[in-house]
PDB file of C-alpha atoms in Angstrom:
ATOM      1  CA  LEU P 908      37.978 -58.423  79.065  1.00 56.00           C
ATOM      2  CA  ALA P 909      39.438 -56.747  82.430  1.00 63.00           C
ATOM      3  CA  LYS P 910      41.240 -59.193  83.982  1.00 81.00           C
ATOM      4  CA  THR P 911      40.642 -59.681  88.029  1.00 89.00           C
ATOM      5  CA  THR P 912      42.676 -60.506  90.843  1.00 91.00           C
ATOM      6  CA  GLN P 913      41.294 -61.994  93.941  1.00 95.00           C
ATOM      7  CA  PRO P 914      43.067 -63.535  97.052  1.00 96.00           C
ATOM      8  CA  ILE P 915      42.476 -67.166  97.081  1.00 94.00           C
ATOM      9  CA  SER P 916      41.198 -67.255 100.352  1.00 96.00           C
ATOM     10  CA  MET P 917      39.683 -65.834 103.360  1.00 97.00           C
ATOM     11  CA  ASP P 918      39.044 -66.835 107.376  1.00 97.00           C
ATOM     12  CA  SER P 919      36.973 -64.541 109.995  1.00 97.00           C
ATOM     13  CA  TYR P 920      35.022 -64.986 112.800  1.00 97.00           C
ATOM     14  CA  GLU P 921      31.403 -64.423 114.031  1.00 97.00           C
ATOM     15  CA  GLY P 922      30.496 -61.133 114.005  1.00 96.00           C
ATOM     16  CA  GLN P 923      33.602 -59.685 111.873  1.00 97.00           C
ATOM     17  CA  GLU P 924      33.090 -57.611 108.538  1.00 97.00           C
ATOM     18  CA  VAL P 925      35.171 -58.929 106.220  1.00 98.00           C
ATOM     19  CA  ASN P 926      36.816 -56.672 103.479  1.00 98.00           C
ATOM     20  CA  ILE P 927      37.510 -58.482  99.766  1.00 97.00           C
ATOM     21  CA  THR P 928      39.392 -56.121  97.494  1.00 96.00           C
ATOM     22  CA  CYS P 929      39.762 -57.037  93.703  1.00 94.00           C
ATOM     23  CA  SER P 930      42.624 -55.317  91.258  1.00 94.00           C
ATOM     24  CA  HIS P 931      41.203 -54.799  88.006  1.00 90.00           C
ATOM     25  CA  ASN P 932      43.796 -52.985  86.453  1.00 91.00           C
ATOM     26  CA  ASN P 933      41.884 -53.041  83.101  1.00 88.00           C
ATOM     27  CA  ILE P 934      39.203 -51.564  83.848  1.00 88.00           C
ATOM     28  CA  ALA P 935      36.848 -50.305  80.853  1.00 86.00           C
ATOM     29  CA  THR P 936      35.162 -47.585  80.486  1.00 87.00           C
ATOM     30  CA  ASN P 937      31.639 -48.932  80.096  1.00 83.00           C
ATOM     31  CA  ASP P 938      32.776 -52.238  83.127  1.00 86.00           C
ATOM     32  CA  TYR P 939      30.267 -52.227  85.396  1.00 89.00           C
ATOM     33  CA  ILE P 940      32.056 -53.959  88.408  1.00 91.00           C
ATOM     34  CA  THR P 941      29.495 -57.266  90.799  1.00 91.00           C
ATOM     35  CA  TRP P 942      29.845 -59.757  92.790  1.00 94.00           C
ATOM     36  CA  TYR P 943      28.751 -63.481  92.931  1.00 95.00           C
ATOM     37  CA  GLN P 944      28.498 -65.551  96.341  1.00 96.00           C
ATOM     38  CA  GLN P 945      28.122 -69.180  95.281  1.00 94.00           C
ATOM     39  CA  PHE P 946      28.048 -71.801  97.892  1.00 93.00           C
ATOM     40  CA  PRO P 947      29.296 -75.761  97.074  1.00 88.00           C
ATOM     41  CA  SER P 948      26.854 -77.482  94.828  1.00 85.00           C
ATOM     42  CA  GLN P 949      24.558 -73.947  93.372  1.00 89.00           C
ATOM     43  CA  GLY P 950      24.244 -72.045  91.076  1.00 91.00           C
ATOM     44  CA  PRO P 951      26.522 -68.236  91.920  1.00 93.00           C
ATOM     45  CA  ARG P 952      23.995 -64.888  93.642  1.00 93.00           C
ATOM     46  CA  PHE P 953      24.074 -62.416  92.792  1.00 92.00           C
ATOM     47  CA  ILE P 954      25.150 -59.986  95.632  1.00 94.00           C
ATOM     48  CA  ILE P 955      26.403 -56.534  94.462  1.00 94.00           C
ATOM     49  CA  GLN P 956      26.899 -54.342  91.683  1.00 92.00           C
ATOM     50  CA  GLY P 957      28.382 -50.876  91.402  1.00 93.00           C
ATOM     51  CA  TYR P 958      30.543 -48.514  88.621  1.00 92.00           C
ATOM     52  CA  LYS P 959      32.116 -46.027  90.965  1.00 92.00           C
ATOM     53  CA  THR P 960      31.619 -44.833  95.122  1.00 91.00           C
ATOM     54  CA  LYS P 961      30.146 -46.795  97.121  1.00 96.00           C
ATOM     55  CA  VAL P 962      27.268 -48.611  96.719  1.00 95.00           C
ATOM     56  CA  THR P 963      25.506 -50.506  99.761  1.00 96.00           C
ATOM     57  CA  ASN P 964      22.222 -53.226  99.791  1.00 95.00           C
ATOM     58  CA  GLU P 965      21.033 -54.636 102.521  1.00 94.00           C
ATOM     59  CA  VAL P 966      23.286 -57.627 102.636  1.00 93.00           C
ATOM     60  CA  ALA P 967      26.889 -55.838 101.820  1.00 97.00           C
ATOM     61  CA  SER P 968      28.548 -53.008 100.439  1.00 97.00           C
ATOM     62  CA  LEU P 969      30.622 -52.068  97.673  1.00 97.00           C
ATOM     63  CA  PHE P 970      33.903 -49.679  97.574  1.00 97.00           C
ATOM     64  CA  ILE P 971      35.139 -48.912  93.887  1.00 97.00           C
ATOM     65  CA  PRO P 972      37.938 -46.464  94.058  1.00 96.00           C
ATOM     66  CA  ALA P 973      38.416 -42.495  91.743  1.00 96.00           C
ATOM     67  CA  ASP P 974      40.531 -44.785  89.160  1.00 95.00           C
ATOM     68  CA  ARG P 975      38.211 -48.032  89.075  1.00 95.00           C
ATOM     69  CA  LYS P 976      41.225 -50.464  89.401  1.00 94.00           C
ATOM     70  CA  SER P 977      39.787 -52.643  92.847  1.00 95.00           C
ATOM     71  CA  SER P 978      36.724 -53.300  94.247  1.00 95.00           C
ATOM     72  CA  THR P 979      35.518 -53.585  97.848  1.00 97.00           C
ATOM     73  CA  LEU P 980      33.353 -56.352  99.183  1.00 97.00           C
ATOM     74  CA  SER P 981      31.995 -55.515 102.818  1.00 98.00           C
ATOM     75  CA  LEU P 982      30.620 -58.033 104.539  1.00 97.00           C
ATOM     76  CA  PRO P 983      28.969 -56.570 107.774  1.00 94.00           C
ATOM     77  CA  ARG P 984      29.232 -59.029 110.876  1.00 93.00           C
ATOM     78  CA  VAL P 985      29.737 -62.133 109.728  1.00 96.00           C
ATOM     79  CA  SER P 986      27.904 -65.643 110.642  1.00 96.00           C
ATOM     80  CA  LEU P 987      28.478 -69.092 109.713  1.00 97.00           C
ATOM     81  CA  SER P 988      26.321 -68.777 106.688  1.00 96.00           C
ATOM     82  CA  ASP P 989      28.811 -66.989 105.264  1.00 96.00           C
ATOM     83  CA  THR P 990      30.954 -69.424 104.113  1.00 97.00           C
ATOM     84  CA  ALA P 991      30.738 -69.292 100.506  1.00 97.00           C
ATOM     85  CA  VAL P 992      33.510 -67.965  97.210  1.00 96.00           C
ATOM     86  CA  TYR P 993      33.079 -64.690  96.151  1.00 97.00           C
ATOM     87  CA  TYR P 994      33.789 -63.914  92.505  1.00 94.00           C
ATOM     88  CA  CYS P 995      34.137 -60.342  91.373  1.00 93.00           C
ATOM     89  CA  LEU P 996      33.635 -59.781  87.716  1.00 89.00           C
ATOM     90  CA  VAL P 997      33.764 -56.965  85.191  1.00 87.00           C
ATOM     91  CA  GLY P 998      32.362 -55.800  82.116  1.00 80.00           C
ATOM     92  CA  ASP P 999      30.706 -54.201  80.016  1.00 71.00           C
ATOM     93  CA  GLY P1000      27.331 -55.479  79.868  1.00 60.00           C
ATOM     94  CA  TYR P1001      27.341 -58.272  77.514  1.00 59.00           C
ATOM     95  CA  ASN P1002      27.652 -62.327  77.222  1.00 55.00           C
ATOM     96  CA  LYS P1003      30.902 -62.801  78.066  1.00 63.00           C
ATOM     97  CA  LEU P1004      31.817 -62.316  82.133  1.00 71.00           C
ATOM     98  CA  ILE P1005      34.548 -64.696  83.071  1.00 75.00           C
ATOM     99  CA  PHE P1006      34.409 -66.328  86.753  1.00 81.00           C
ATOM    100  CA  GLY P1007      38.229 -66.569  87.766  1.00 81.00           C
ATOM    101  CA  ALA P1008      38.769 -68.895  91.199  1.00 84.00           C
ATOM    102  CA  GLY P1009      36.986 -66.515  93.843  1.00 93.00           C
ATOM    103  CA  THR P1010      37.871 -66.644  96.864  1.00 96.00           C
ATOM    104  CA  ARG P1011      37.713 -69.012  99.980  1.00 96.00           C
ATOM    105  CA  LEU P1012      36.164 -67.086 102.958  1.00 97.00           C
ATOM    106  CA  ALA P1013      36.270 -69.128 105.526  1.00 97.00           C
ATOM    107  CA  VAL P1014      33.957 -67.807 108.495  1.00 97.00           C
ATOM    108  CA  HIS P1015      34.390 -69.628 111.716  1.00 97.00           C
ATOM    109  CA  PRO P1016      32.964 -69.991 115.785  1.00 95.00           C
TER     110      PRO P1016
ATOM    111  CA  GLU Z1424      14.964 -68.508  94.550  1.00 54.00           C
ATOM    112  CA  THR Z1425      13.117 -70.269  91.731  1.00 72.00           C
ATOM    113  CA  GLY Z1426      13.460 -67.107  89.130  1.00 93.00           C
ATOM    114  CA  VAL Z1427      15.612 -70.215  86.529  1.00 96.00           C
ATOM    115  CA  THR Z1428      15.062 -73.900  86.930  1.00 96.00           C
ATOM    116  CA  GLN Z1429      16.787 -76.280  86.163  1.00 97.00           C
ATOM    117  CA  THR Z1430      15.647 -80.198  85.280  1.00 97.00           C
ATOM    118  CA  PRO Z1431      17.011 -82.774  86.581  1.00 97.00           C
ATOM    119  CA  ARG Z1432      19.333 -81.957  89.354  1.00 96.00           C
ATOM    120  CA  HIS Z1433      21.233 -84.791  89.362  1.00 96.00           C
ATOM    121  CA  LEU Z1434      21.947 -87.188  86.018  1.00 96.00           C
ATOM    122  CA  VAL Z1435      23.314 -89.927  86.184  1.00 95.00           C
ATOM    123  CA  MET Z1436      23.938 -91.691  82.340  1.00 93.00           C
ATOM    124  CA  GLY Z1437      26.448 -93.625  80.896  1.00 90.00           C
ATOM    125  CA  MET Z1438      28.607 -92.399  77.845  1.00 88.00           C
ATOM    126  CA  THR Z1439      26.768 -94.408  75.332  1.00 88.00           C
ATOM    127  CA  ASN Z1440      23.275 -92.544  76.533  1.00 89.00           C
ATOM    128  CA  LYS Z1441      21.297 -89.559  74.855  1.00 94.00           C
ATOM    129  CA  LYS Z1442      19.225 -86.785  77.567  1.00 95.00           C
ATOM    130  CA  SER Z1443      18.560 -83.079  77.571  1.00 97.00           C
ATOM    131  CA  LEU Z1444      18.813 -80.951  80.319  1.00 98.00           C
ATOM    132  CA  LYS Z1445      16.625 -78.221  80.747  1.00 98.00           C
ATOM    133  CA  CYS Z1446      16.841 -74.589  81.892  1.00 98.00           C
ATOM    134  CA  GLU Z1447      13.558 -72.054  82.189  1.00 97.00           C
ATOM    135  CA  GLN Z1448      13.633 -69.099  83.193  1.00 96.00           C
ATOM    136  CA  HIS Z1449      10.766 -66.884  85.433  1.00 94.00           C
ATOM    137  CA  LEU Z1450      12.438 -63.494  84.600  1.00 93.00           C
ATOM    138  CA  GLY Z1451      11.573 -61.801  80.947  1.00 92.00           C
ATOM    139  CA  HIS Z1452      16.112 -61.723  79.991  1.00 91.00           C
ATOM    140  CA  ASN Z1453      16.442 -61.679  77.097  1.00 88.00           C
ATOM    141  CA  ALA Z1454      19.765 -63.731  77.382  1.00 89.00           C
ATOM    142  CA  MET Z1455      20.705 -67.180  78.427  1.00 92.00           C
ATOM    143  CA  TYR Z1456      23.937 -69.389  79.079  1.00 92.00           C
ATOM    144  CA  TRP Z1457      25.096 -72.221  79.837  1.00 94.00           C
ATOM    145  CA  TYR Z1458      27.995 -73.272  82.473  1.00 94.00           C
ATOM    146  CA  LYS Z1459      29.778 -75.685  83.162  1.00 95.00           C
ATOM    147  CA  GLN Z1460      31.859 -76.343  87.316  1.00 94.00           C
ATOM    148  CA  SER Z1461      33.771 -79.644  86.970  1.00 93.00           C
ATOM    149  CA  ALA Z1462      35.448 -80.059  90.717  1.00 87.00           C
ATOM    150  CA  LYS Z1463      37.195 -77.216  92.391  1.00 77.00           C
ATOM    151  CA  LYS Z1464      37.122 -75.499  89.418  1.00 82.00           C
ATOM    152  CA  PRO Z1465      36.082 -72.018  87.735  1.00 85.00           C
ATOM    153  CA  LEU Z1466      33.220 -72.198  85.945  1.00 88.00           C
ATOM    154  CA  GLU Z1467      33.503 -72.112  82.227  1.00 89.00           C
ATOM    155  CA  LEU Z1468      31.291 -70.404  80.516  1.00 89.00           C
ATOM    156  CA  MET Z1469      29.830 -72.746  77.473  1.00 92.00           C
ATOM    157  CA  PHE Z1470      26.912 -70.760  75.440  1.00 91.00           C
ATOM    158  CA  VAL Z1471      25.841 -67.452  75.046  1.00 89.00           C
ATOM    159  CA  TYR Z1472      22.633 -66.801  73.776  1.00 89.00           C
ATOM    160  CA  ASN Z1473      20.694 -63.714  72.978  1.00 83.00           C
ATOM    161  CA  PHE Z1474      17.254 -63.331  71.664  1.00 78.00           C
ATOM    162  CA  LYS Z1475      17.407 -66.572  70.834  1.00 76.00           C
ATOM    163  CA  GLU Z1476      20.003 -66.769  68.794  1.00 79.00           C
ATOM    164  CA  GLN Z1477      23.342 -68.172  70.030  1.00 79.00           C
ATOM    165  CA  THR Z1478      26.221 -66.016  70.004  1.00 77.00           C
ATOM    166  CA  GLU Z1479      28.173 -67.076  71.584  1.00 75.00           C
ATOM    167  CA  ASN Z1480      30.462 -70.989  71.300  1.00 76.00           C
ATOM    168  CA  ASN Z1481      33.372 -71.557  74.177  1.00 75.00           C
ATOM    169  CA  SER Z1482      34.906 -73.923  71.733  1.00 84.00           C
ATOM    170  CA  VAL Z1483      32.382 -76.861  73.354  1.00 91.00           C
ATOM    171  CA  PRO Z1484      33.004 -80.111  72.326  1.00 93.00           C
ATOM    172  CA  SER Z1485      29.713 -81.327  69.264  1.00 92.00           C
ATOM    173  CA  ARG Z1486      29.232 -83.306  71.986  1.00 94.00           C
ATOM    174  CA  PHE Z1487      27.484 -81.102  73.711  1.00 96.00           C
ATOM    175  CA  SER Z1488      23.849 -79.794  72.353  1.00 94.00           C
ATOM    176  CA  PRO Z1489      22.255 -76.405  72.998  1.00 94.00           C
ATOM    177  CA  GLU Z1490      18.705 -75.572  71.961  1.00 95.00           C
ATOM    178  CA  CYS Z1491      16.853 -71.990  72.866  1.00 94.00           C
ATOM    179  CA  PRO Z1492      13.301 -72.267  71.083  1.00 93.00           C
ATOM    180  CA  ASN Z1493      12.146 -69.199  73.264  1.00 91.00           C
ATOM    181  CA  SER Z1494      13.947 -66.312  74.900  1.00 88.00           C
ATOM    182  CA  SER Z1495      11.936 -68.524  78.331  1.00 93.00           C
ATOM    183  CA  HIS Z1496      13.745 -72.012  77.620  1.00 96.00           C
ATOM    184  CA  LEU Z1497      17.836 -73.190  77.281  1.00 96.00           C
ATOM    185  CA  PHE Z1498      18.357 -77.490  76.155  1.00 97.00           C
ATOM    186  CA  LEU Z1499      21.131 -78.667  76.602  1.00 97.00           C
ATOM    187  CA  HIS Z1500      21.449 -82.465  74.873  1.00 97.00           C
ATOM    188  CA  LEU Z1501      23.907 -84.916  75.524  1.00 96.00           C
ATOM    189  CA  HIS Z1502      24.736 -87.527  73.674  1.00 94.00           C
ATOM    190  CA  THR Z1503      27.638 -89.353  73.695  1.00 93.00           C
ATOM    191  CA  LEU Z1504      29.389 -88.571  77.056  1.00 93.00           C
ATOM    192  CA  GLN Z1505      33.486 -88.854  78.480  1.00 94.00           C
ATOM    193  CA  PRO Z1506      33.830 -89.484  82.583  1.00 94.00           C
ATOM    194  CA  GLU Z1507      35.422 -86.016  82.259  1.00 93.00           C
ATOM    195  CA  ASP Z1508      32.492 -84.414  81.960  1.00 95.00           C
ATOM    196  CA  SER Z1509      31.310 -85.192  85.134  1.00 96.00           C
ATOM    197  CA  ALA Z1510      30.652 -81.828  86.452  1.00 96.00           C
ATOM    198  CA  LEU Z1511      27.768 -79.001  87.695  1.00 96.00           C
ATOM    199  CA  TYR Z1512      25.962 -77.245  84.551  1.00 97.00           C
ATOM    200  CA  LEU Z1513      24.425 -74.467  85.928  1.00 96.00           C
ATOM    201  CA  CYS Z1514      21.815 -72.243  83.409  1.00 96.00           C
ATOM    202  CA  ALA Z1515      21.858 -68.501  83.896  1.00 94.00           C
ATOM    203  CA  SER Z1516      19.796 -66.072  81.617  1.00 92.00           C
ATOM    204  CA  SER Z1517      19.936 -61.572  82.026  1.00 89.00           C
ATOM    205  CA  GLN Z1518      18.330 -59.193  81.028  1.00 84.00           C
ATOM    206  CA  THR Z1519      21.417 -55.539  79.305  1.00 70.00           C
ATOM    207  CA  ARG Z1520      20.408 -52.877  80.343  1.00 65.00           C
ATOM    208  CA  GLU Z1521      22.238 -49.313  79.993  1.00 60.00           C
ATOM    209  CA  GLY Z1522      25.483 -51.196  79.881  1.00 60.00           C
ATOM    210  CA  ARG Z1523      25.696 -53.610  82.406  1.00 67.00           C
ATOM    211  CA  HIS Z1524      23.585 -56.782  83.529  1.00 68.00           C
ATOM    212  CA  THR Z1525      22.957 -59.106  86.092  1.00 83.00           C
ATOM    213  CA  GLN Z1526      22.959 -63.528  85.695  1.00 88.00           C
ATOM    214  CA  TYR Z1527      21.225 -65.338  87.231  1.00 91.00           C
ATOM    215  CA  PHE Z1528      21.651 -68.953  88.034  1.00 94.00           C
ATOM    216  CA  GLY Z1529      20.009 -71.190  89.031  1.00 95.00           C
ATOM    217  CA  PRO Z1530      20.534 -75.257  90.456  1.00 94.00           C
ATOM    218  CA  GLY Z1531      22.414 -76.693  88.636  1.00 95.00           C
ATOM    219  CA  THR Z1532      22.376 -79.935  87.237  1.00 97.00           C
ATOM    220  CA  ARG Z1533      24.720 -82.492  88.922  1.00 96.00           C
ATOM    221  CA  LEU Z1534      26.149 -85.099  86.376  1.00 96.00           C
ATOM    222  CA  THR Z1535      27.711 -88.184  86.084  1.00 96.00           C
ATOM    223  CA  VAL Z1536      29.114 -90.079  83.404  1.00 94.00           C
ATOM    224  CA  LEU Z1537      30.042 -93.643  84.680  1.00 92.00           C
TER     225      LEU Z1537
END
């Protein structure tokens, strides 16, 4: 299983772009990279998933370099409601998704 | 989001009680999961079911007993729990395709063991 490393916490201000980088040096060929968001006392919510290069949806972008040993979740123009824990996971598509401590993002007025 | 529902949302029980948590997914997925999340700790995978068959038991104590009667329903039966079992219990489902899958989580059951 590929282990992931993320910053424990980050601070930002409303309207700024936030980039959270995740390291996964041992990512396997079949692994995809998935990011989740979790608010207190709620289940994690899927944000975005990718395999290589760049993926963009209505809430975020995911940048994956050619070696795939890291990935960056980009949240454009964050608001107070984006304050949450963000998890980076890698997996080959079956069963084991190991959640780490995630990154606690605090967005300030 | 109502793709994965869990009941009850909150549960308080004594150590001698027997209770069950219920999870239902309306997404047509083939895999279901139970996770435990204690205060300020990462999610811990407890059980995995694929096509109703248990494929993962992450060294969970026997006082937690899962049941998956079909691919849409998942139960977690609880008996003689300990106070340290108090946590948020999360259910998730997924559909594996092309080597990747996305898990969709329910809102969780907040369990307090007195």
